[in-house]
């Protein structure tokens, strides 16, 4: 096995998803912290490796891979002792892929980043009501996905769980998950919190939540 290097920033949900995957696979790696606010990702050396200048980025020997979804699927496909985290069965894999695309396009981009970009980079302090409604819609979808299942893509833990829990746990700073309204989602979160490597998500998420609260945001009435 070659040397694996993960570039990231702890509060980032996508970085946390990769960390959980690496931990689940019991893969040793070097972690390089990238100061996004200091624009370290815009250095010539970083852009040469990743023209999109995003984190997480993974180096595996001479190969550079970015986007958390691509990274976690790559890691399981290459290093997994079995395919349980990313099934080879085409139908099971399609369900996992759907959840990953859901996380990417709906949960992260339309719900989380649509808020945090304004808070952290544009200096806006008031969150529009429609952005909060987008978070609620995410919770509604997740609750429906979990109906009759322990995990987000069925009855077995997959990389889709790592991807979604990292972002869902961050969204709770804006809208808490009501156990009465979302019993399936609540049970799923509690199940994942029991994973021996859940701290790979929890530590960074606490930093994320503290950072968001530090903006003193309010929600449009």
JSON list of C-alpha atoms in Angstrom, two decimals:
[
{"chain": "A", "resi": 1, "resn": "UNK", "atom": "CA", "xyz": [0.00, 0.00, 0.00]},
{"chain": "A", "resi": 2, "resn": "UNK", "atom": "CA", "xyz": [1.25, 3.45, -0.91]},
{"chain": "A", "resi": 3, "resn": "UNK", "atom": "CA", "xyz": [1.34, 6.48, 1.33]},
{"chain": "A", "resi": 4, "resn": "UNK", "atom": "CA", "xyz": [-2.04, 8.12, 1.80]},
{"chain": "A", "resi": 5, "resn": "UNK", "atom": "CA", "xyz": [-2.25, 11.85, 2.54]},
{"chain": "A", "resi": 6, "resn": "UNK", "atom": "CA", "xyz": [-5.54, 13.59, 3.32]},
{"chain": "A", "resi": 7, "resn": "UNK", "atom": "CA", "xyz": [-5.74, 17.36, 2.93]},
{"chain": "A", "resi": 8, "resn": "UNK", "atom": "CA", "xyz": [-8.58, 19.01, 4.77]},
{"chain": "A", "resi": 9, "resn": "UNK", "atom": "CA", "xyz": [-9.99, 21.17, 7.52]},
{"chain": "A", "resi": 10, "resn": "UNK", "atom": "CA", "xyz": [-11.63, 19.50, 10.51]},
{"chain": "A", "resi": 11, "resn": "UNK", "atom": "CA", "xyz": [-14.95, 21.41, 10.56]},
{"chain": "A", "resi": 12, "resn": "UNK", "atom": "CA", "xyz": [-15.67, 20.47, 6.92]},
{"chain": "A", "resi": 13, "resn": "UNK", "atom": "CA", "xyz": [-18.41, 17.80, 6.65]},
{"chain": "A", "resi": 14, "resn": "UNK", "atom": "CA", "xyz": [-16.92, 16.25, 3.46]},
{"chain": "A", "resi": 15, "resn": "UNK", "atom": "CA", "xyz": [-13.52, 15.97, 5.15]},
{"chain": "A", "resi": 16, "resn": "UNK", "atom": "CA", "xyz": [-15.16, 14.28, 8.13]},
{"chain": "A", "resi": 17, "resn": "UNK", "atom": "CA", "xyz": [-16.85, 11.76, 5.82]},
{"chain": "A", "resi": 18, "resn": "UNK", "atom": "CA", "xyz": [-13.46, 10.80, 4.41]},
{"chain": "A", "resi": 19, "resn": "UNK", "atom": "CA", "xyz": [-11.96, 10.54, 7.89]},
{"chain": "A", "resi": 20, "resn": "UNK", "atom": "CA", "xyz": [-14.72, 8.16, 8.95]},
{"chain": "A", "resi": 21, "resn": "UNK", "atom": "CA", "xyz": [-14.15, 6.03, 5.86]},
{"chain": "A", "resi": 22, "resn": "UNK", "atom": "CA", "xyz": [-10.42, 5.84, 6.48]},
{"chain": "A", "resi": 23, "resn": "UNK", "atom": "CA", "xyz": [-11.09, 4.85, 10.09]},
{"chain": "A", "resi": 24, "resn": "UNK", "atom": "CA", "xyz": [-13.64, 2.20, 9.10]},
{"chain": "A", "resi": 25, "resn": "UNK", "atom": "CA", "xyz": [-11.09, 0.70, 6.71]},
{"chain": "A", "resi": 26, "resn": "UNK", "atom": "CA", "xyz": [-8.36, 0.98, 9.37]},
{"chain": "A", "resi": 27, "resn": "UNK", "atom": "CA", "xyz": [-6.09, 2.74, 6.90]},
{"chain": "A", "resi": 28, "resn": "UNK", "atom": "CA", "xyz": [-3.11, 4.73, 8.18]},
{"chain": "A", "resi": 29, "resn": "UNK", "atom": "CA", "xyz": [-2.72, 8.16, 6.64]},
{"chain": "A", "resi": 30, "resn": "UNK", "atom": "CA", "xyz": [-1.05, 11.52, 7.04]},
{"chain": "A", "resi": 31, "resn": "UNK", "atom": "CA", "xyz": [-3.36, 14.46, 7.65]},
{"chain": "A", "resi": 32, "resn": "UNK", "atom": "CA", "xyz": [-2.45, 17.89, 6.30]},
{"chain": "A", "resi": 33, "resn": "UNK", "atom": "CA", "xyz": [-4.57, 20.77, 7.58]},
{"chain": "A", "resi": 34, "resn": "UNK", "atom": "CA", "xyz": [-5.40, 23.39, 4.94]},
{"chain": "A", "resi": 35, "resn": "UNK", "atom": "CA", "xyz": [-6.33, 26.89, 6.12]},
{"chain": "A", "resi": 36, "resn": "UNK", "atom": "CA", "xyz": [-9.12, 27.84, 3.75]},
{"chain": "A", "resi": 37, "resn": "UNK", "atom": "CA", "xyz": [-9.62, 31.26, 5.32]},
{"chain": "A", "resi": 38, "resn": "UNK", "atom": "CA", "xyz": [-5.90, 31.86, 4.83]},
{"chain": "A", "resi": 39, "resn": "UNK", "atom": "CA", "xyz": [-6.38, 30.75, 1.20]},
{"chain": "A", "resi": 40, "resn": "UNK", "atom": "CA", "xyz": [-3.74, 28.03, 1.41]},
{"chain": "A", "resi": 41, "resn": "UNK", "atom": "CA", "xyz": [-5.82, 26.06, -1.10]},
{"chain": "A", "resi": 42, "resn": "UNK", "atom": "CA", "xyz": [-5.00, 28.73, -3.69]},
{"chain": "A", "resi": 43, "resn": "UNK", "atom": "CA", "xyz": [-1.26, 28.16, -3.51]},
{"chain": "A", "resi": 44, "resn": "UNK", "atom": "CA", "xyz": [0.47, 27.16, -6.73]},
{"chain": "A", "resi": 45, "resn": "UNK", "atom": "CA", "xyz": [1.45, 23.79, -5.26]},
{"chain": "A", "resi": 46, "resn": "UNK", "atom": "CA", "xyz": [-2.10, 22.97, -4.20]},
{"chain": "A", "resi": 47, "resn": "UNK", "atom": "CA", "xyz": [-3.73, 24.06, -7.46]},
{"chain": "A", "resi": 48, "resn": "UNK", "atom": "CA", "xyz": [-1.23, 21.96, -9.39]},
{"chain": "A", "resi": 49, "resn": "UNK", "atom": "CA", "xyz": [-2.56, 18.92, -7.55]},
{"chain": "A", "resi": 50, "resn": "UNK", "atom": "CA", "xyz": [-6.20, 20.01, -7.52]},
{"chain": "A", "resi": 51, "resn": "UNK", "atom": "CA", "xyz": [-7.23, 22.69, -10.06]},
{"chain": "A", "resi": 52, "resn": "UNK", "atom": "CA", "xyz": [-10.60, 22.96, -8.31]},
{"chain": "A", "resi": 53, "resn": "UNK", "atom": "CA", "xyz": [-8.71, 23.91, -5.10]},
{"chain": "A", "resi": 54, "resn": "UNK", "atom": "CA", "xyz": [-11.15, 22.16, -2.77]},
{"chain": "A", "resi": 55, "resn": "UNK", "atom": "CA", "xyz": [-10.92, 19.96, 0.30]},
{"chain": "A", "resi": 56, "resn": "UNK", "atom": "CA", "xyz": [-10.94, 17.13, 0.98]},
{"chain": "A", "resi": 57, "resn": "UNK", "atom": "CA", "xyz": [-8.20, 16.05, -1.36]},
{"chain": "A", "resi": 58, "resn": "UNK", "atom": "CA", "xyz": [-6.53, 12.66, -1.16]},
{"chain": "A", "resi": 59, "resn": "UNK", "atom": "CA", "xyz": [-3.07, 11.74, -2.35]},
{"chain": "A", "resi": 60, "resn": "UNK", "atom": "CA", "xyz": [-2.44, 8.04, -2.86]},
{"chain": "A", "resi": 61, "resn": "UNK", "atom": "CA", "xyz": [1.14, 7.76, -4.06]},
{"chain": "A", "resi": 62, "resn": "UNK", "atom": "CA", "xyz": [1.18, 9.93, -7.19]},
{"chain": "A", "resi": 63, "resn": "UNK", "atom": "CA", "xyz": [-2.60, 10.05, -7.66]},
{"chain": "A", "resi": 64, "resn": "UNK", "atom": "CA", "xyz": [-4.67, 13.02, -6.45]},
{"chain": "A", "resi": 65, "resn": "UNK", "atom": "CA", "xyz": [-8.41, 12.65, -5.94]},
{"chain": "A", "resi": 66, "resn": "UNK", "atom": "CA", "xyz": [-10.84, 15.30, -4.74]},
{"chain": "A", "resi": 67, "resn": "UNK", "atom": "CA", "xyz": [-14.54, 15.41, -3.90]},
{"chain": "A", "resi": 68, "resn": "UNK", "atom": "CA", "xyz": [-15.44, 13.39, -0.82]},
{"chain": "A", "resi": 69, "resn": "UNK", "atom": "CA", "xyz": [-17.85, 11.12, -2.68]},
{"chain": "A", "resi": 70, "resn": "UNK", "atom": "CA", "xyz": [-15.22, 10.12, -5.22]},
{"chain": "A", "resi": 71, "resn": "UNK", "atom": "CA", "xyz": [-12.66, 9.63, -2.46]},
{"chain": "A", "resi": 72, "resn": "UNK", "atom": "CA", "xyz": [-14.72, 7.41, -0.17]},
{"chain": "A", "resi": 73, "resn": "UNK", "atom": "CA", "xyz": [-15.87, 5.16, -3.01]},
{"chain": "A", "resi": 74, "resn": "UNK", "atom": "CA", "xyz": [-12.29, 4.90, -4.27]},
{"chain": "A", "resi": 75, "resn": "UNK", "atom": "CA", "xyz": [-10.96, 3.98, -0.84]},
{"chain": "A", "resi": 76, "resn": "UNK", "atom": "CA", "xyz": [-13.46, 1.18, -0.29]},
{"chain": "A", "resi": 77, "resn": "UNK", "atom": "CA", "xyz": [-13.06, -0.14, -3.84]},
{"chain": "A", "resi": 78, "resn": "UNK", "atom": "CA", "xyz": [-9.27, -0.25, -3.52]},
{"chain": "A", "resi": 79, "resn": "UNK", "atom": "CA", "xyz": [-8.66, -1.04, 0.13]},
{"chain": "A", "resi": 80, "resn": "UNK", "atom": "CA", "xyz": [-11.86, -2.57, 1.52]},
{"chain": "A", "resi": 81, "resn": "UNK", "atom": "CA", "xyz": [-11.56, -6.11, 2.90]},
{"chain": "A", "resi": 82, "resn": "UNK", "atom": "CA", "xyz": [-15.03, -6.64, 1.46]},
{"chain": "A", "resi": 83, "resn": "UNK", "atom": "CA", "xyz": [-17.59, -4.56, -0.41]},
{"chain": "A", "resi": 84, "resn": "UNK", "atom": "CA", "xyz": [-20.02, -3.98, 2.46]},
{"chain": "A", "resi": 85, "resn": "UNK", "atom": "CA", "xyz": [-19.35, -0.23, 2.64]},
{"chain": "A", "resi": 86, "resn": "UNK", "atom": "CA", "xyz": [-19.77, 0.19, -1.14]},
{"chain": "A", "resi": 87, "resn": "UNK", "atom": "CA", "xyz": [-21.50, -2.88, -2.60]},
{"chain": "A", "resi": 88, "resn": "UNK", "atom": "CA", "xyz": [-20.52, -4.36, -5.94]},
{"chain": "A", "resi": 89, "resn": "UNK", "atom": "CA", "xyz": [-24.08, -5.57, -6.48]},
{"chain": "A", "resi": 90, "resn": "UNK", "atom": "CA", "xyz": [-25.40, -3.09, -9.05]},
{"chain": "A", "resi": 91, "resn": "UNK", "atom": "CA", "xyz": [-28.79, -2.47, -7.47]},
{"chain": "A", "resi": 92, "resn": "UNK", "atom": "CA", "xyz": [-27.38, -2.03, -3.96]},
{"chain": "A", "resi": 93, "resn": "UNK", "atom": "CA", "xyz": [-24.66, 0.23, -5.33]},
{"chain": "A", "resi": 94, "resn": "UNK", "atom": "CA", "xyz": [-27.24, 2.30, -7.19]},
{"chain": "A", "resi": 95, "resn": "UNK", "atom": "CA", "xyz": [-29.05, 2.98, -3.90]},
{"chain": "A", "resi": 96, "resn": "UNK", "atom": "CA", "xyz": [-25.79, 4.05, -2.25]},
{"chain": "A", "resi": 97, "resn": "UNK", "atom": "CA", "xyz": [-24.93, 6.23, -5.26]},
{"chain": "A", "resi": 98, "resn": "UNK", "atom": "CA", "xyz": [-28.36, 7.86, -5.13]},
{"chain": "A", "resi": 99, "resn": "UNK", "atom": "CA", "xyz": [-27.86, 8.76, -1.48]},
{"chain": "A", "resi": 100, "resn": "UNK", "atom": "CA", "xyz": [-24.42, 10.18, -2.26]},
{"chain": "A", "resi": 101, "resn": "UNK", "atom": "CA", "xyz": [-25.82, 12.34, -5.06]},
{"chain": "A", "resi": 102, "resn": "UNK", "atom": "CA", "xyz": [-28.62, 13.40, -2.71]},
{"chain": "A", "resi": 103, "resn": "UNK", "atom": "CA", "xyz": [-26.04, 14.48, -0.14]},
{"chain": "A", "resi": 104, "resn": "UNK", "atom": "CA", "xyz": [-23.99, 16.32, -2.73]},
{"chain": "A", "resi": 105, "resn": "UNK", "atom": "CA", "xyz": [-26.70, 18.19, -4.59]},
{"chain": "A", "resi": 106, "resn": "UNK", "atom": "CA", "xyz": [-29.51, 18.56, -2.06]},
{"chain": "A", "resi": 107, "resn": "UNK", "atom": "CA", "xyz": [-28.12, 18.32, 1.46]},
{"chain": "A", "resi": 108, "resn": "UNK", "atom": "CA", "xyz": [-24.70, 19.92, 1.12]},
{"chain": "A", "resi": 109, "resn": "UNK", "atom": "CA", "xyz": [-25.14, 22.34, -1.78]},
{"chain": "A", "resi": 110, "resn": "UNK", "atom": "CA", "xyz": [-28.78, 23.40, -1.43]},
{"chain": "A", "resi": 111, "resn": "UNK", "atom": "CA", "xyz": [-29.14, 23.26, 2.35]},
{"chain": "A", "resi": 112, "resn": "UNK", "atom": "CA", "xyz": [-25.82, 23.62, 4.15]},
{"chain": "A", "resi": 113, "resn": "UNK", "atom": "CA", "xyz": [-23.53, 25.54, 1.80]},
{"chain": "A", "resi": 114, "resn": "UNK", "atom": "CA", "xyz": [-26.35, 27.85, 0.72]},
{"chain": "A", "resi": 115, "resn": "UNK", "atom": "CA", "xyz": [-26.35, 29.09, 4.32]},
{"chain": "A", "resi": 116, "resn": "UNK", "atom": "CA", "xyz": [-22.70, 28.87, 5.34]},
{"chain": "A", "resi": 117, "resn": "UNK", "atom": "CA", "xyz": [-21.36, 30.59, 2.22]},
{"chain": "A", "resi": 118, "resn": "UNK", "atom": "CA", "xyz": [-23.40, 33.65, 3.15]},
{"chain": "A", "resi": 119, "resn": "UNK", "atom": "CA", "xyz": [-22.38, 33.51, 6.81]},
{"chain": "A", "resi": 120, "resn": "UNK", "atom": "CA", "xyz": [-18.66, 32.88, 6.44]},
{"chain": "A", "resi": 121, "resn": "UNK", "atom": "CA", "xyz": [-17.73, 34.49, 3.14]},
{"chain": "A", "resi": 122, "resn": "UNK", "atom": "CA", "xyz": [-20.37, 37.13, 2.33]},
{"chain": "A", "resi": 123, "resn": "UNK", "atom": "CA", "xyz": [-20.89, 38.51, 5.82]},
{"chain": "A", "resi": 124, "resn": "UNK", "atom": "CA", "xyz": [-24.66, 38.01, 5.85]},
{"chain": "A", "resi": 125, "resn": "UNK", "atom": "CA", "xyz": [-26.10, 37.44, 9.33]},
{"chain": "A", "resi": 126, "resn": "UNK", "atom": "CA", "xyz": [-29.80, 36.84, 8.64]},
{"chain": "A", "resi": 127, "resn": "UNK", "atom": "CA", "xyz": [-30.77, 33.44, 7.25]},
{"chain": "A", "resi": 128, "resn": "UNK", "atom": "CA", "xyz": [-33.81, 33.62, 4.93]},
{"chain": "A", "resi": 129, "resn": "UNK", "atom": "CA", "xyz": [-36.81, 31.48, 5.85]},
{"chain": "A", "resi": 130, "resn": "UNK", "atom": "CA", "xyz": [-36.60, 29.54, 2.59]},
{"chain": "A", "resi": 131, "resn": "UNK", "atom": "CA", "xyz": [-33.10, 28.36, 3.49]},
{"chain": "A", "resi": 132, "resn": "UNK", "atom": "CA", "xyz": [-34.39, 26.99, 6.79]},
{"chain": "A", "resi": 133, "resn": "UNK", "atom": "CA", "xyz": [-37.23, 25.31, 4.91]},
{"chain": "A", "resi": 134, "resn": "UNK", "atom": "CA", "xyz": [-34.63, 23.61, 2.71]},
{"chain": "A", "resi": 135, "resn": "UNK", "atom": "CA", "xyz": [-33.10, 22.08, 5.86]},
{"chain": "A", "resi": 136, "resn": "UNK", "atom": "CA", "xyz": [-36.51, 20.84, 7.00]},
{"chain": "A", "resi": 137, "resn": "UNK", "atom": "CA", "xyz": [-37.08, 19.25, 3.59]},
{"chain": "A", "resi": 138, "resn": "UNK", "atom": "CA", "xyz": [-33.76, 17.42, 3.94]},
{"chain": "A", "resi": 139, "resn": "UNK", "atom": "CA", "xyz": [-34.87, 16.00, 7.29]},
{"chain": "A", "resi": 140, "resn": "UNK", "atom": "CA", "xyz": [-38.17, 14.90, 5.73]},
{"chain": "A", "resi": 141, "resn": "UNK", "atom": "CA", "xyz": [-36.36, 13.04, 2.95]},
{"chain": "A", "resi": 142, "resn": "UNK", "atom": "CA", "xyz": [-33.91, 11.38, 5.34]},
{"chain": "A", "resi": 143, "resn": "UNK", "atom": "CA", "xyz": [-36.77, 10.24, 7.55]},
{"chain": "A", "resi": 144, "resn": "UNK", "atom": "CA", "xyz": [-38.48, 8.64, 4.55]},
{"chain": "A", "resi": 145, "resn": "UNK", "atom": "CA", "xyz": [-35.27, 6.96, 3.35]},
{"chain": "A", "resi": 146, "resn": "UNK", "atom": "CA", "xyz": [-34.88, 5.34, 6.77]},
{"chain": "A", "resi": 147, "resn": "UNK", "atom": "CA", "xyz": [-38.40, 3.95, 6.94]},
{"chain": "A", "resi": 148, "resn": "UNK", "atom": "CA", "xyz": [-38.01, 0.22, 7.56]},
{"chain": "A", "resi": 149, "resn": "UNK", "atom": "CA", "xyz": [-34.20, 0.42, 7.46]},
{"chain": "A", "resi": 150, "resn": "UNK", "atom": "CA", "xyz": [-31.44, 0.86, 10.04]},
{"chain": "A", "resi": 151, "resn": "UNK", "atom": "CA", "xyz": [-29.10, 2.69, 7.71]},
{"chain": "A", "resi": 152, "resn": "UNK", "atom": "CA", "xyz": [-29.51, 5.34, 5.05]},
{"chain": "A", "resi": 153, "resn": "UNK", "atom": "CA", "xyz": [-29.10, 2.96, 2.08]},
{"chain": "A", "resi": 154, "resn": "UNK", "atom": "CA", "xyz": [-30.61, -0.20, 3.54]},
{"chain": "A", "resi": 155, "resn": "UNK", "atom": "CA", "xyz": [-29.84, -2.56, 6.39]},
{"chain": "A", "resi": 156, "resn": "UNK", "atom": "CA", "xyz": [-26.05, -2.29, 6.30]},
{"chain": "A", "resi": 157, "resn": "UNK", "atom": "CA", "xyz": [-23.61, 0.51, 7.03]},
{"chain": "A", "resi": 158, "resn": "UNK", "atom": "CA", "xyz": [-22.23, 2.13, 3.85]},
{"chain": "A", "resi": 159, "resn": "UNK", "atom": "CA", "xyz": [-20.23, 5.17, 2.82]},
{"chain": "A", "resi": 160, "resn": "UNK", "atom": "CA", "xyz": [-23.56, 6.91, 2.28]},
{"chain": "A", "resi": 161, "resn": "UNK", "atom": "CA", "xyz": [-24.02, 6.94, 6.05]},
{"chain": "A", "resi": 162, "resn": "UNK", "atom": "CA", "xyz": [-20.64, 8.61, 6.53]},
{"chain": "A", "resi": 163, "resn": "UNK", "atom": "CA", "xyz": [-21.42, 11.21, 3.89]},
{"chain": "A", "resi": 164, "resn": "UNK", "atom": "CA", "xyz": [-24.86, 12.09, 5.18]},
{"chain": "A", "resi": 165, "resn": "UNK", "atom": "CA", "xyz": [-24.19, 12.03, 8.91]},
{"chain": "A", "resi": 166, "resn": "UNK", "atom": "CA", "xyz": [-21.36, 14.51, 8.48]},
{"chain": "A", "resi": 167, "resn": "UNK", "atom": "CA", "xyz": [-23.67, 17.06, 6.88]},
{"chain": "A", "resi": 168, "resn": "UNK", "atom": "CA", "xyz": [-26.87, 16.27, 8.79]},
{"chain": "A", "resi": 169, "resn": "UNK", "atom": "CA", "xyz": [-25.08, 16.65, 12.12]},
{"chain": "A", "resi": 170, "resn": "UNK", "atom": "CA", "xyz": [-23.91, 20.09, 10.99]},
{"chain": "A", "resi": 171, "resn": "UNK", "atom": "CA", "xyz": [-27.37, 21.19, 9.88]},
{"chain": "A", "resi": 172, "resn": "UNK", "atom": "CA", "xyz": [-28.66, 20.74, 13.42]},
{"chain": "A", "resi": 173, "resn": "UNK", "atom": "CA", "xyz": [-27.07, 24.07, 14.38]},
{"chain": "A", "resi": 174, "resn": "UNK", "atom": "CA", "xyz": [-29.80, 25.69, 12.27]},
{"chain": "A", "resi": 175, "resn": "UNK", "atom": "CA", "xyz": [-32.71, 23.29, 12.88]},
{"chain": "A", "resi": 176, "resn": "UNK", "atom": "CA", "xyz": [-32.68, 20.71, 15.65]},
{"chain": "A", "resi": 177, "resn": "UNK", "atom": "CA", "xyz": [-34.00, 17.25, 14.82]},
{"chain": "A", "resi": 178, "resn": "UNK", "atom": "CA", "xyz": [-37.22, 16.65, 16.76]},
{"chain": "A", "resi": 179, "resn": "UNK", "atom": "CA", "xyz": [-37.29, 12.99, 17.90]},
{"chain": "A", "resi": 180, "resn": "UNK", "atom": "CA", "xyz": [-41.08, 12.98, 17.86]},
{"chain": "A", "resi": 181, "resn": "UNK", "atom": "CA", "xyz": [-41.26, 14.19, 14.26]},
{"chain": "A", "resi": 182, "resn": "UNK", "atom": "CA", "xyz": [-38.19, 12.29, 13.05]},
{"chain": "A", "resi": 183, "resn": "UNK", "atom": "CA", "xyz": [-37.95, 9.00, 15.00]},
{"chain": "A", "resi": 184, "resn": "UNK", "atom": "CA", "xyz": [-36.16, 7.16, 12.19]},
{"chain": "A", "resi": 185, "resn": "UNK", "atom": "CA", "xyz": [-33.53, 9.87, 11.76]},
{"chain": "A", "resi": 186, "resn": "UNK", "atom": "CA", "xyz": [-33.05, 10.09, 15.52]},
{"chain": "A", "resi": 187, "resn": "UNK", "atom": "CA", "xyz": [-32.49, 6.33, 15.81]},
{"chain": "A", "resi": 188, "resn": "UNK", "atom": "CA", "xyz": [-30.07, 6.41, 12.86]},
{"chain": "A", "resi": 189, "resn": "UNK", "atom": "CA", "xyz": [-28.00, 9.19, 14.40]},
{"chain": "A", "resi": 190, "resn": "UNK", "atom": "CA", "xyz": [-27.82, 7.38, 17.74]},
{"chain": "A", "resi": 191, "resn": "UNK", "atom": "CA", "xyz": [-26.74, 4.20, 15.94]},
{"chain": "A", "resi": 192, "resn": "UNK", "atom": "CA", "xyz": [-23.90, 5.97, 14.13]},
{"chain": "A", "resi": 193, "resn": "UNK", "atom": "CA", "xyz": [-22.82, 7.73, 17.31]},
{"chain": "A", "resi": 194, "resn": "UNK", "atom": "CA", "xyz": [-21.98, 4.29, 18.71]},
{"chain": "A", "resi": 195, "resn": "UNK", "atom": "CA", "xyz": [-19.37, 3.64, 16.00]},
{"chain": "A", "resi": 196, "resn": "UNK", "atom": "CA", "xyz": [-15.89, 3.42, 17.57]},
{"chain": "A", "resi": 197, "resn": "UNK", "atom": "CA", "xyz": [-14.61, 6.05, 15.14]},
{"chain": "A", "resi": 198, "resn": "UNK", "atom": "CA", "xyz": [-17.55, 8.46, 15.36]},
{"chain": "A", "resi": 199, "resn": "UNK", "atom": "CA", "xyz": [-15.22, 11.00, 16.96]},
{"chain": "A", "resi": 200, "resn": "UNK", "atom": "CA", "xyz": [-13.80, 11.55, 13.46]},
{"chain": "A", "resi": 201, "resn": "UNK", "atom": "CA", "xyz": [-17.08, 13.30, 12.76]},
{"chain": "A", "resi": 202, "resn": "UNK", "atom": "CA", "xyz": [-17.97, 14.62, 16.19]},
{"chain": "A", "resi": 203, "resn": "UNK", "atom": "CA", "xyz": [-14.79, 16.57, 16.96]},
{"chain": "A", "resi": 204, "resn": "UNK", "atom": "CA", "xyz": [-14.88, 18.53, 13.71]},
{"chain": "A", "resi": 205, "resn": "UNK", "atom": "CA", "xyz": [-18.63, 19.01, 13.90]},
{"chain": "A", "resi": 206, "resn": "UNK", "atom": "CA", "xyz": [-18.32, 20.67, 17.30]},
{"chain": "A", "resi": 207, "resn": "UNK", "atom": "CA", "xyz": [-15.79, 23.05, 15.76]},
{"chain": "A", "resi": 208, "resn": "UNK", "atom": "CA", "xyz": [-18.18, 23.72, 12.88]},
{"chain": "A", "resi": 209, "resn": "UNK", "atom": "CA", "xyz": [-21.10, 24.44, 15.20]},
{"chain": "A", "resi": 210, "resn": "UNK", "atom": "CA", "xyz": [-18.98, 26.75, 17.36]},
{"chain": "A", "resi": 211, "resn": "UNK", "atom": "CA", "xyz": [-17.88, 28.64, 14.25]},
{"chain": "A", "resi": 212, "resn": "UNK", "atom": "CA", "xyz": [-21.45, 29.06, 13.03]},
{"chain": "A", "resi": 213, "resn": "UNK", "atom": "CA", "xyz": [-22.68, 30.24, 16.42]},
{"chain": "A", "resi": 214, "resn": "UNK", "atom": "CA", "xyz": [-19.79, 32.69, 16.47]},
{"chain": "A", "resi": 215, "resn": "UNK", "atom": "CA", "xyz": [-21.34, 34.55, 13.52]},
{"chain": "A", "resi": 216, "resn": "UNK", "atom": "CA", "xyz": [-24.31, 35.49, 15.74]},
{"chain": "A", "resi": 217, "resn": "UNK", "atom": "CA", "xyz": [-26.71, 34.63, 12.94]},
{"chain": "A", "resi": 218, "resn": "UNK", "atom": "CA", "xyz": [-30.45, 35.15, 13.17]},
{"chain": "A", "resi": 219, "resn": "UNK", "atom": "CA", "xyz": [-33.31, 33.58, 11.23]},
{"chain": "A", "resi": 220, "resn": "UNK", "atom": "CA", "xyz": [-35.72, 35.70, 9.21]},
{"chain": "A", "resi": 221, "resn": "UNK", "atom": "CA", "xyz": [-39.08, 35.93, 10.93]}
]
